[in-house]
């Protein structure tokens, strides 16, 4: 039996770029089809019914037709435009940071409904509280987890000894926490304070809303931010551009031009 020529999906737009005279090439992450690239024919024309529906960080229901090289978007219905988030510079930059990570970790023809839900839930939290840093830490930690890169927090990844509440070491590339006795040759070891280990375990056990009630700052906040973003970048194989811009925003010295 021939495969169906059209299909419907729920997705969130990650990015787009102009294609030809009036088309858009859209990258989205869908709930059940993984990452999808598709063309919005004529979507840049002001008369197009797709106009405004394919903006990055918009949750949509789409109808698509299988094309020869790329699928074609025939209909789009907005589920959530995250309009409040997009009005806030910090909010939209954090949203772009999530989109870059999902673009990097998501794969075509590889559904990951947990990652899709994680992104939607985190965007909602950031929209309500753009300054919340815990939402990003929760996202980074669970992005690794739902991608099968579960950072181990309870046993040494080398000798499997249970880790007592104490300062240990963390390695992005060998899968998590190590006791002080183990130093695998290729591990990029970094110190892990007891307080940071406790917050990581809380992120592991908590729901997003519960984790975001925790307020941390100063040294501990910087340690977790550095540890998780380094781990994400290691697996992604590159630095995440929006993360640099977020740093500028935190330091209140945004560069004059972005993108
Ligand atoms: Zn060990």
Coordinates of N, CA and C and ligand atoms in Angstrom, one line a residue:
X1 N 0.9 -1.2 0.0 CA 0.0 0.0 0.0 C 0.9 1.3 0.0
X2 N 0.5 2.2 -0.8 CA 1.3 3.5 -0.9 C 1.2 4.3 0.4
X3 N 2.2 4.9 0.8 CA 2.1 5.7 2.0 C 1.2 6.9 1.8
X4 N 0.5 7.4 2.8 CA -0.4 8.6 2.6 C 0.4 9.8 2.1
X5 N -0.3 10.6 1.3 CA 0.4 11.7 0.6 C 0.5 12.9 1.6
X6 N -0.5 12.9 2.5 CA -0.5 14.0 3.5 C -0.5 13.5 4.9
X7 N -0.1 14.3 5.8 CA -0.1 13.9 7.3 C -0.3 15.2 8.1
X8 N -0.7 15.0 9.3 CA -0.9 16.1 10.3 C 0.1 15.9 11.4
X9 N 0.6 17.0 12.0 CA 1.4 16.9 13.1 C 1.4 18.1 14.0
X10 N 1.7 17.9 15.2 CA 1.8 19.0 16.2 C 3.3 19.3 16.4
X11 N 3.7 20.6 16.2 CA 5.1 20.9 16.3 C 5.3 22.3 16.9
X12 N 6.6 22.5 17.1 CA 7.0 23.9 17.6 C 8.1 24.4 16.6
X13 N 7.9 25.6 16.1 CA 8.8 26.1 15.1 C 10.1 26.5 15.8
X14 N 11.3 25.9 15.3 CA 12.6 26.2 15.9 C 13.2 27.4 15.1
X15 N 13.1 27.4 13.8 CA 13.8 28.5 13.0 C 13.2 28.5 11.6
X16 N 13.5 29.5 10.9 CA 13.1 29.5 9.5 C 14.1 30.4 8.7
X17 N 14.1 30.2 7.4 CA 14.9 31.1 6.6 C 14.2 31.2 5.2
X18 N 14.4 32.4 4.6 CA 13.7 32.6 3.3 C 14.2 31.6 2.3
X19 N 13.3 31.2 1.4 CA 13.6 30.3 0.3 C 13.0 30.9 -1.0
X20 N 13.8 31.1 -2.0 CA 13.2 31.6 -3.2 C 12.6 33.0 -3.0
X21 N 11.6 33.3 -3.9 CA 11.0 34.6 -3.8 C 10.1 34.9 -2.6
X22 N 9.3 33.9 -2.3 CA 8.3 34.1 -1.2 C 8.1 33.0 -0.3
X23 N 8.9 31.9 -0.4 CA 8.7 30.7 0.4 C 9.6 30.8 1.7
X24 N 9.2 30.0 2.7 CA 10.0 29.9 3.9 C 10.5 28.4 4.1
X25 N 11.7 28.2 4.4 CA 12.2 26.9 4.8 C 12.2 26.8 6.3
X26 N 11.3 25.9 6.8 CA 11.0 25.9 8.3 C 11.6 24.7 8.9
X27 N 12.3 24.9 10.1 CA 12.7 23.7 10.9 C 11.9 23.7 12.1
X28 N 11.2 22.5 12.3 CA 10.4 22.4 13.5 C 10.7 21.1 14.3
X29 N 10.3 21.1 15.5 CA 10.4 19.8 16.3 C 9.0 19.4 16.6
X30 N 8.6 18.2 16.1 CA 7.2 17.7 16.3 C 7.1 16.7 17.4
X31 N 5.9 16.5 17.9 CA 5.7 15.6 19.0 C 6.0 14.2 18.6
X32 N 5.6 13.7 17.4 CA 5.7 12.3 17.1 C 6.6 12.0 15.9
X33 N 7.0 13.0 15.2 CA 7.9 12.7 14.0 C 9.3 13.2 14.2
X34 N 9.6 13.8 15.4 CA 11.0 14.3 15.6 C 11.2 15.6 14.8
X35 N 12.4 15.8 14.4 CA 12.7 17.1 13.7 C 12.3 17.0 12.2
X36 N 11.6 18.1 11.8 CA 11.1 18.1 10.4 C 11.5 19.4 9.7
X37 N 12.0 19.3 8.5 CA 12.2 20.5 7.7 C 11.1 20.5 6.6
X38 N 10.5 21.6 6.4 CA 9.4 21.7 5.5 C 9.3 23.1 4.9
X39 N 8.7 23.2 3.7 CA 8.6 24.4 3.0 C 7.2 25.0 3.1
X40 N 7.1 26.3 3.5 CA 5.9 27.0 3.5 C 5.8 27.8 2.2
X41 N 5.0 27.3 1.2 CA 5.0 27.9 -0.1 C 4.3 29.3 0.0
X42 N 4.9 30.3 -0.5 CA 4.4 31.7 -0.5 C 4.1 32.2 0.9
X43 N 4.8 31.7 1.9 CA 4.5 32.1 3.3 C 4.9 33.5 3.6
X44 N 5.8 34.1 2.8 CA 6.3 35.4 3.1 C 5.4 36.5 2.4
X45 N 4.4 36.0 1.6 CA 3.4 37.0 1.0 C 2.4 37.4 2.1
X46 N 2.1 38.7 2.1 CA 1.2 39.2 3.1 C -0.2 38.6 3.0
X47 N -0.5 38.1 1.8 CA -1.9 37.5 1.6 C -1.9 36.0 2.0
X48 N -0.8 35.4 2.3 CA -0.7 34.0 2.6 C -1.4 33.6 3.9
X49 N -2.2 32.5 3.9 CA -2.8 32.1 5.1 C -1.8 31.5 6.1
X50 N -0.6 31.3 5.7 CA 0.4 30.8 6.6 C 1.2 32.0 7.3
X51 N 0.9 33.2 6.8 CA 1.6 34.4 7.3 C 1.4 34.5 8.8
X52 N 2.6 34.6 9.5 CA 2.5 34.8 11.0 C 2.4 33.5 11.8
X53 N 2.1 32.3 11.1 CA 1.9 31.1 11.7 C 3.2 30.3 11.9
X54 N 4.2 30.7 11.2 CA 5.5 29.9 11.2 C 6.6 30.6 11.8
X55 N 6.3 31.6 12.7 CA 7.3 32.3 13.4 C 8.0 31.3 14.4
X56 N 9.4 31.5 14.6 CA 10.0 30.6 15.6 C 9.4 30.8 17.0
X57 N 9.4 29.7 17.7 CA 8.8 29.6 19.0 C 7.3 29.7 19.0
X58 N 6.7 29.2 18.0 CA 5.2 29.1 17.9 C 4.8 27.6 17.9
X59 N 3.9 27.3 18.7 CA 3.4 25.9 18.7 C 2.2 25.8 17.7
X60 N 2.3 24.8 16.8 CA 1.3 24.8 15.7 C 0.8 23.4 15.5
X61 N -0.4 23.3 14.9 CA -0.9 22.0 14.3 C -0.7 22.2 12.8
X62 N -0.1 21.3 12.1 CA 0.2 21.5 10.7 C -0.4 20.3 9.9
X63 N -0.8 20.7 8.6 CA -1.0 19.6 7.6 C 0.1 19.7 6.6
X64 N 0.7 18.6 6.3 CA 1.9 18.6 5.4 C 1.6 17.6 4.3
X65 N 2.2 17.9 3.1 CA 2.2 16.9 2.0 C 3.6 16.5 1.7
X66 N 3.7 15.2 1.5 CA 5.1 14.7 1.2 C 5.5 15.3 -0.2
X67 N 6.7 15.9 -0.2 CA 7.2 16.4 -1.5 C 8.3 15.5 -2.0
X68 N 8.9 15.8 -3.2 CA 9.9 15.0 -3.7 C 11.2 15.1 -2.9
X69 N 11.6 16.3 -2.5 CA 12.8 16.5 -1.6 C 12.4 17.0 -0.3
X70 N 11.4 17.7 -0.1 CA 11.0 18.3 1.1 C 9.5 18.3 1.3
X71 N 9.0 18.2 2.5 CA 7.5 18.2 2.7 C 7.0 19.6 2.6
X72 N 5.8 19.8 2.2 CA 5.2 21.1 2.0 C 4.1 21.3 3.0
X73 N 4.1 22.5 3.6 CA 3.1 22.8 4.6 C 1.9 23.3 3.9
X74 N 0.7 22.6 4.1 CA -0.5 23.1 3.4 C -1.4 23.9 4.3
X75 N -1.4 23.6 5.6 CA -2.2 24.3 6.5 C -1.5 24.5 7.9
X76 N -1.7 25.6 8.5 CA -1.1 25.8 9.9 C -2.1 26.4 10.8
X77 N -2.2 25.9 12.0 CA -3.2 26.5 13.0 C -2.3 26.7 14.3
X78 N -2.3 27.9 14.8 CA -1.5 28.2 15.9 C -2.2 27.7 17.2
X79 N -1.4 26.9 18.0 CA -1.9 26.4 19.3 C -1.5 27.4 20.4
X80 N -0.3 27.9 20.3 CA 0.2 28.9 21.3 C 1.3 29.7 20.6
X81 N 1.1 31.0 20.5 CA 2.1 31.8 19.8 C 3.2 32.3 20.8
X82 N 3.0 32.1 22.1 CA 3.9 32.5 23.2 C 4.2 34.0 23.0
X83 N 3.1 34.8 22.7 CA 3.3 36.2 22.4 C 3.9 37.0 23.5
X84 N 3.6 36.7 24.8 CA 4.1 37.4 25.9 C 5.6 37.2 26.0
X85 N 6.0 35.9 25.8 CA 7.5 35.6 25.9 C 8.2 36.4 24.8
X86 N 7.6 36.5 23.6 CA 8.3 37.2 22.5 C 8.4 38.7 22.7
X87 N 7.6 39.2 23.6 CA 7.7 40.7 23.9 C 8.9 41.0 24.9
X88 N 9.5 40.0 25.4 CA 10.5 40.2 26.5 C 11.9 39.8 25.9
X89 N 12.9 40.6 25.9 CA 14.2 40.3 25.3 C 14.8 39.1 26.0
X90 N 14.7 39.1 27.3 CA 15.3 37.9 28.0 C 14.5 36.7 27.7
X91 N 13.2 36.8 27.7 CA 12.3 35.7 27.4 C 12.6 35.1 26.1
X92 N 12.6 35.9 25.0 CA 12.8 35.4 23.7 C 14.2 34.8 23.5
X93 N 15.2 35.4 24.2 CA 16.6 34.9 24.0 C 16.7 33.5 24.7
X94 N 16.0 33.4 25.8 CA 16.0 32.0 26.5 C 15.2 31.0 25.6
X95 N 14.2 31.5 25.0 CA 13.4 30.6 24.1 C 14.3 30.2 22.9
X96 N 15.1 31.1 22.3 CA 16.0 30.8 21.2 C 17.1 29.8 21.7
X97 N 17.5 29.9 22.9 CA 18.5 29.0 23.5 C 17.9 27.6 23.5
X98 N 16.6 27.5 24.0 CA 16.0 26.2 24.0 C 15.9 25.6 22.6
X99 N 15.5 26.5 21.6 CA 15.3 26.1 20.2 C 16.6 25.6 19.6
X100 N 17.7 26.2 20.0 CA 19.0 25.8 19.4 C 19.4 24.4 20.0
X101 N 19.1 24.2 21.3 CA 19.5 22.9 21.9 C 18.6 21.8 21.3
X102 N 17.3 22.1 21.1 CA 16.4 21.1 20.6 C 16.8 20.8 19.1
X103 N 17.2 21.8 18.4 CA 17.6 21.6 17.0 C 18.9 20.7 17.0
X104 N 19.8 20.9 17.9 CA 21.0 20.1 18.0 C 20.8 18.7 18.5
X105 N 19.9 18.5 19.4 CA 19.7 17.2 20.0 C 18.6 16.4 19.3
X106 N 17.7 17.1 18.7 CA 16.6 16.4 18.0 C 17.1 15.9 16.7
X107 N 16.5 14.7 16.3 CA 16.9 14.1 15.0 C 15.7 13.9 14.1
X108 N 15.9 13.9 12.8 CA 14.9 13.6 11.9 C 14.5 12.2 12.0
X109 N 13.2 11.9 11.8 CA 12.6 10.5 11.8 C 13.0 9.8 13.1
X110 N 13.1 10.6 14.2 CA 13.4 10.0 15.5 C 12.6 10.7 16.5
X111 N 11.3 10.2 16.7 CA 10.4 10.9 17.6 C 11.0 10.9 19.1
X112 N 10.7 12.0 19.7 CA 11.1 12.1 21.2 C 10.0 13.0 21.8
X113 N 8.8 12.4 22.1 CA 7.7 13.1 22.7 C 8.1 13.8 24.0
X114 N 9.0 13.2 24.8 CA 9.4 13.7 26.1 C 10.1 15.0 25.9
X115 N 11.0 15.1 24.9 CA 11.7 16.3 24.6 C 10.8 17.4 24.1
X116 N 9.8 17.0 23.2 CA 8.8 18.0 22.8 C 8.1 18.6 24.0
X117 N 7.6 17.7 24.9 CA 6.8 18.2 26.0 C 7.7 19.1 26.9
X118 N 8.9 18.7 27.1 CA 9.9 19.5 27.9 C 10.0 20.9 27.4
X119 N 10.1 21.0 26.1 CA 10.3 22.3 25.5 C 9.1 23.2 25.7
X120 N 7.9 22.6 25.4 CA 6.7 23.4 25.5 C 6.5 23.8 27.0
X121 N 6.7 22.9 27.9 CA 6.5 23.2 29.4 C 7.5 24.3 29.8
X122 N 8.7 24.2 29.3 CA 9.7 25.2 29.7 C 9.4 26.5 29.2
X123 N 9.0 26.6 27.9 CA 8.6 27.9 27.3 C 7.5 28.5 28.1
X124 N 6.5 27.7 28.6 CA 5.4 28.3 29.4 C 6.0 28.9 30.7
X125 N 6.9 28.2 31.3 CA 7.5 28.8 32.6 C 8.3 30.0 32.3
X126 N 9.1 30.0 31.2 CA 9.9 31.2 30.9 C 9.0 32.4 30.6
X127 N 7.9 32.1 29.9 CA 6.9 33.2 29.5 C 6.4 33.8 30.8
X128 N 6.1 33.0 31.8 CA 5.5 33.5 33.0 C 6.5 34.2 33.9
X129 N 7.8 33.7 33.8 CA 8.9 34.3 34.7 C 10.2 34.3 33.9
X130 N 10.3 35.3 33.0 CA 11.5 35.4 32.1 C 12.8 35.4 32.9
X131 N 12.9 35.9 34.1 CA 14.2 36.0 34.8 C 14.6 34.6 35.5
X132 N 13.7 33.7 35.5 CA 14.0 32.4 36.2 C 15.1 31.7 35.5
X133 N 16.2 31.5 36.2 CA 17.3 30.7 35.7 C 17.1 29.2 35.9
X134 N 16.4 28.8 37.0 CA 16.2 27.4 37.2 C 15.5 26.7 36.1
X135 N 14.6 27.4 35.4 CA 13.9 26.8 34.2 C 15.0 26.3 33.2
X136 N 16.0 27.1 33.0 CA 17.0 26.7 32.0 C 17.8 25.5 32.5
X137 N 18.2 25.6 33.8 CA 19.0 24.5 34.4 C 18.1 23.2 34.3
X138 N 16.8 23.3 34.6 CA 16.0 22.1 34.6 C 15.9 21.6 33.1
X139 N 15.8 22.5 32.2 CA 15.7 22.1 30.8 C 17.0 21.4 30.4
X140 N 18.2 22.0 30.7 CA 19.5 21.4 30.3 C 19.6 20.0 30.9
X141 N 19.3 19.8 32.2 CA 19.5 18.5 32.8 C 18.5 17.5 32.2
X142 N 17.3 17.9 32.0 CA 16.3 16.9 31.5 C 16.5 16.7 29.9
X143 N 17.0 17.7 29.2 CA 17.4 17.5 27.8 C 18.4 16.3 27.7
X144 N 19.4 16.3 28.6 CA 20.4 15.2 28.6 C 19.7 13.9 28.9
X145 N 18.8 14.0 29.9 CA 18.1 12.7 30.3 C 17.3 12.1 29.2
X146 N 16.4 12.9 28.6 CA 15.5 12.4 27.6 C 16.3 12.1 26.3
X147 N 17.5 12.5 26.2 CA 18.3 12.2 25.0 C 19.2 11.0 25.3
X148 N 19.0 10.3 26.4 CA 19.7 9.1 26.7 C 21.1 9.4 27.2
X149 N 21.4 10.6 27.7 CA 22.7 11.0 28.2 C 22.6 11.3 29.7
X150 N 21.8 10.5 30.3 CA 21.5 10.7 31.7 C 22.7 10.9 32.6
X151 N 22.9 12.1 33.1 CA 24.0 12.3 34.0 C 23.8 11.5 35.3
X152 N 24.7 10.6 35.7 CA 24.6 9.8 36.9 C 25.0 10.7 38.1
X153 N 24.1 10.6 39.1 CA 24.3 11.5 40.3 C 24.4 10.7 41.6
X154 N 24.1 9.4 41.5 CA 24.0 8.7 42.8 C 25.1 7.7 43.0
X155 N 25.8 7.2 41.9 CA 26.9 6.3 42.0 C 28.1 6.8 41.2
X156 N 29.3 6.5 41.6 CA 30.4 6.8 40.8 C 30.3 6.1 39.4
X157 N 30.5 6.8 38.3 CA 30.3 6.2 37.0 C 31.4 5.2 36.7
X158 N 32.5 5.3 37.4 CA 33.7 4.4 37.2 C 33.6 3.1 38.1
X159 N 33.6 3.3 39.4 CA 33.6 2.1 40.3 C 32.2 1.7 40.8
X160 N 31.2 2.5 40.5 CA 29.8 2.2 40.9 C 29.5 2.3 42.4
X161 N 30.5 2.7 43.1 CA 30.3 2.9 44.6 C 29.2 4.0 44.8
X162 N 28.3 3.8 45.8 CA 27.3 4.8 46.1 C 28.0 6.0 46.6
X163 N 27.5 7.2 46.1 CA 28.2 8.5 46.5 C 27.6 9.0 47.7
X164 N 28.4 9.2 48.8 CA 27.9 9.8 50.0 C 27.7 11.3 49.7
X165 N 26.8 12.0 50.5 CA 26.7 13.4 50.4 C 28.0 14.1 50.7
X166 N 28.7 14.5 49.7 CA 30.1 15.1 49.9 C 30.4 15.8 48.6
X167 N 31.6 16.5 48.6 CA 32.1 17.1 47.3 C 32.6 16.0 46.5
X168 N 32.3 15.9 45.2 CA 32.8 14.9 44.3 C 33.4 15.6 43.0
X169 N 33.5 14.8 41.9 CA 33.9 15.4 40.7 C 32.8 15.1 39.6
X170 N 32.8 15.9 38.6 CA 31.8 15.6 37.5 C 32.5 15.6 36.2
X171 N 32.1 14.7 35.3 CA 32.7 14.7 34.0 C 31.6 14.7 32.9
X172 N 31.6 15.7 32.1 CA 30.6 15.8 31.0 C 30.6 14.6 30.1
X173 N 31.8 14.0 29.8 CA 31.9 13.1 28.8 C 31.9 11.6 29.2
X174 N 32.1 11.3 30.5 CA 31.9 9.9 30.9 C 30.6 9.6 31.6
X175 N 29.7 10.6 31.6 CA 28.4 10.3 32.1 C 28.0 10.7 33.5
X176 N 28.7 11.6 34.1 CA 28.2 12.2 35.4 C 29.3 12.2 36.5
X177 N 28.9 11.8 37.7 CA 29.7 12.1 38.9 C 30.7 10.9 39.1
X178 N 31.8 11.4 39.6 CA 32.9 10.4 40.0 C 33.3 10.6 41.4
X179 N 33.7 9.5 42.1 CA 34.2 9.7 43.5 C 35.7 10.2 43.4
X180 N 36.2 10.6 44.5 CA 37.5 11.2 44.5 C 38.6 10.2 44.2
X181 N 38.3 8.9 44.3 CA 39.4 7.9 44.0 C 39.5 7.6 42.5
X182 N 38.5 7.9 41.7 CA 38.5 7.4 40.3 C 38.8 8.6 39.4
X183 N 39.8 8.4 38.5 CA 40.1 9.4 37.5 C 40.4 8.8 36.2
X184 N 39.3 8.4 35.5 CA 39.6 7.8 34.1 C 40.4 8.8 33.3
X185 N 41.2 8.2 32.4 CA 42.2 9.0 31.6 C 41.5 10.0 30.8
X186 N 40.4 9.7 30.1 CA 39.9 10.6 29.1 C 38.7 11.5 29.7
X187 N 38.5 11.4 31.0 CA 37.5 12.2 31.6 C 37.9 13.7 31.8
X188 N 37.0 14.6 31.3 CA 37.2 16.0 31.5 C 36.7 16.3 32.9
X189 N 37.5 16.1 33.9 CA 37.0 16.2 35.3 C 36.9 17.7 35.8
X190 N 35.8 17.9 36.5 CA 35.7 19.2 37.1 C 35.2 19.0 38.5
X191 N 35.5 19.9 39.5 CA 35.0 19.8 40.8 C 33.5 19.9 40.9
X192 N 32.9 19.2 41.8 CA 31.4 19.3 42.0 C 31.2 19.5 43.5
X193 N 30.6 20.7 43.8 CA 30.4 20.9 45.3 C 29.2 20.1 45.8
X194 N 29.2 19.9 47.1 CA 28.0 19.2 47.7 C 26.7 19.9 47.4
X195 N 26.7 21.3 47.5 CA 25.5 22.0 47.2 C 25.0 21.9 45.8
X196 N 26.0 21.9 44.8 CA 25.6 21.7 43.4 C 25.0 20.3 43.2
X197 N 25.7 19.3 43.8 CA 25.1 17.9 43.7 C 23.7 17.8 44.2
X198 N 23.5 18.5 45.4 CA 22.1 18.4 45.9 C 21.1 19.1 45.0
X199 N 21.5 20.2 44.3 CA 20.5 20.8 43.4 C 20.3 20.0 42.2
X200 N 21.4 19.3 41.7 CA 21.2 18.4 40.5 C 20.3 17.3 40.9
X201 N 20.4 16.7 42.1 CA 19.5 15.6 42.5 C 18.1 16.1 42.6
X202 N 17.9 17.4 43.1 CA 16.6 18.0 43.1 C 16.0 18.1 41.7
X203 N 16.8 18.6 40.8 CA 16.3 18.7 39.4 C 15.9 17.3 38.9
X204 N 16.7 16.3 39.3 CA 16.4 14.9 38.8 C 15.1 14.4 39.3
X205 N 14.7 14.8 40.5 CA 13.5 14.2 41.2 C 12.3 15.0 41.0
X206 N 12.4 16.3 40.7 CA 11.3 17.2 40.7 C 10.6 17.4 39.4
X207 N 9.4 17.9 39.5 CA 8.7 18.4 38.3 C 9.2 19.8 38.1
X208 N 9.0 20.3 36.9 CA 9.5 21.6 36.5 C 9.0 22.8 37.4
X209 N 7.7 22.8 37.7 CA 7.2 23.9 38.5 C 7.8 23.9 39.9
X210 N 8.0 22.7 40.5 CA 8.5 22.5 41.8 C 10.0 23.0 41.8
X211 N 10.8 22.6 40.8 CA 12.2 22.9 40.7 C 12.3 24.4 40.6
X212 N 11.4 25.1 39.9 CA 11.6 26.5 39.7 C 11.3 27.4 41.0
X213 N 10.7 26.7 42.0 CA 10.5 27.4 43.3 C 11.8 27.7 44.0
X214 N 12.8 26.9 43.7 CA 14.1 27.0 44.3 C 14.9 28.2 43.8
X215 N 15.3 29.0 44.7 CA 16.1 30.2 44.3 C 17.5 30.1 44.7
X216 N 18.4 30.1 43.7 CA 19.8 30.0 44.0 C 20.5 31.2 43.3
X217 N 21.6 31.6 43.8 CA 22.4 32.7 43.2 C 23.9 32.6 43.5
X218 N 24.6 33.5 43.0 CA 26.0 33.6 43.3 C 26.8 32.4 42.8
X219 N 27.7 32.0 43.6 CA 28.7 30.9 43.2 C 28.0 29.6 42.8
X220 N 27.0 29.3 43.6 CA 26.3 28.0 43.3 C 25.6 28.1 41.9
X221 N 24.9 29.2 41.6 CA 24.2 29.4 40.4 C 25.2 29.3 39.2
X222 N 26.4 29.9 39.4 CA 27.4 29.9 38.3 C 28.0 28.5 38.1
X223 N 28.2 27.8 39.2 CA 28.7 26.4 39.1 C 27.8 25.5 38.3
X224 N 26.5 25.6 38.6 CA 25.5 24.8 37.9 C 25.3 25.2 36.4
X225 N 25.3 26.5 36.2 CA 25.2 27.0 34.8 C 26.4 26.5 34.0
X226 N 27.6 26.6 34.5 CA 28.8 26.2 33.8 C 28.8 24.7 33.6
X227 N 28.5 24.0 34.6 CA 28.5 22.5 34.5 C 27.5 22.0 33.5
X228 N 26.3 22.5 33.5 CA 25.3 22.0 32.6 C 25.5 22.5 31.2
X229 N 25.8 23.7 31.0 CA 26.0 24.2 29.7 C 27.3 23.6 29.0
X230 N 28.3 23.3 29.8 CA 29.5 22.7 29.3 C 29.1 21.2 28.9
X231 N 28.3 20.6 29.6 CA 27.9 19.2 29.3 C 27.1 19.2 28.0
X232 N 26.1 20.1 27.9 CA 25.3 20.2 26.7 C 26.1 20.5 25.5
X233 N 27.0 21.5 25.6 CA 27.9 21.9 24.5 C 28.8 20.7 24.1
X234 N 29.3 19.9 25.1 CA 30.1 18.8 24.8 C 29.4 17.8 23.9
X235 N 28.2 17.5 24.2 CA 27.4 16.5 23.4 C 27.0 17.1 22.1
X236 N 26.7 18.4 22.1 CA 26.3 19.0 20.9 C 27.5 19.3 19.9
X237 N 28.7 19.3 20.5 CA 29.9 19.5 19.7 C 30.1 21.0 19.3
X238 N 29.4 21.9 19.9 CA 29.6 23.3 19.6 C 29.0 24.2 20.8
X239 N 29.4 25.4 20.8 CA 28.9 26.4 21.7 C 27.5 26.8 21.2
X240 N 26.6 27.2 22.1 CA 25.3 27.6 21.7 C 25.2 29.1 21.6
X241 N 24.9 29.6 20.4 CA 25.1 31.1 20.2 C 24.2 31.9 21.1
X242 N 23.0 31.5 21.3 CA 22.1 32.3 22.2 C 22.6 32.4 23.6
X243 N 23.4 31.4 24.0 CA 23.9 31.4 25.4 C 24.9 32.5 25.6
X244 N 25.7 32.8 24.6 CA 26.6 34.0 24.7 C 25.8 35.3 24.8
X245 N 24.7 35.4 24.1 CA 23.9 36.6 24.2 C 23.2 36.7 25.5
X246 N 22.8 35.5 26.1 CA 22.2 35.5 27.4 C 23.2 36.1 28.4
X247 N 24.5 35.7 28.3 CA 25.5 36.2 29.2 C 25.6 37.7 29.1
X248 N 25.5 38.2 27.9 CA 25.6 39.7 27.7 C 24.4 40.4 28.4
X249 N 23.2 39.7 28.3 CA 22.0 40.3 28.9 C 22.2 40.3 30.4
X250 N 22.7 39.2 31.0 CA 22.9 39.1 32.4 C 23.9 40.2 32.9
X251 N 24.9 40.5 32.0 CA 25.8 41.5 32.4 C 25.4 42.9 32.0
X252 N 24.2 42.9 31.4 CA 23.6 44.2 31.0 C 24.5 45.0 30.0
X253 N 25.2 44.2 29.2 CA 25.9 44.9 28.1 C 25.7 44.2 26.8
X254 N 24.4 44.3 26.3 CA 24.1 43.6 25.1 C 24.9 44.2 23.9
X255 N 25.3 43.3 23.0 CA 26.0 43.8 21.8 C 24.9 44.6 21.0
X256 N 25.4 45.5 20.1 CA 24.5 46.3 19.3 C 23.7 45.5 18.3
X257 N 24.3 44.5 17.8 CA 23.6 43.8 16.7 C 23.6 42.3 17.1
X258 N 22.4 41.7 16.9 CA 22.2 40.3 17.2 C 21.6 39.6 16.0
X259 N 22.1 38.5 15.5 CA 21.7 37.8 14.3 C 22.0 38.6 13.0
Ligands
LIG1 ZN1 34.8 5.7 41.9

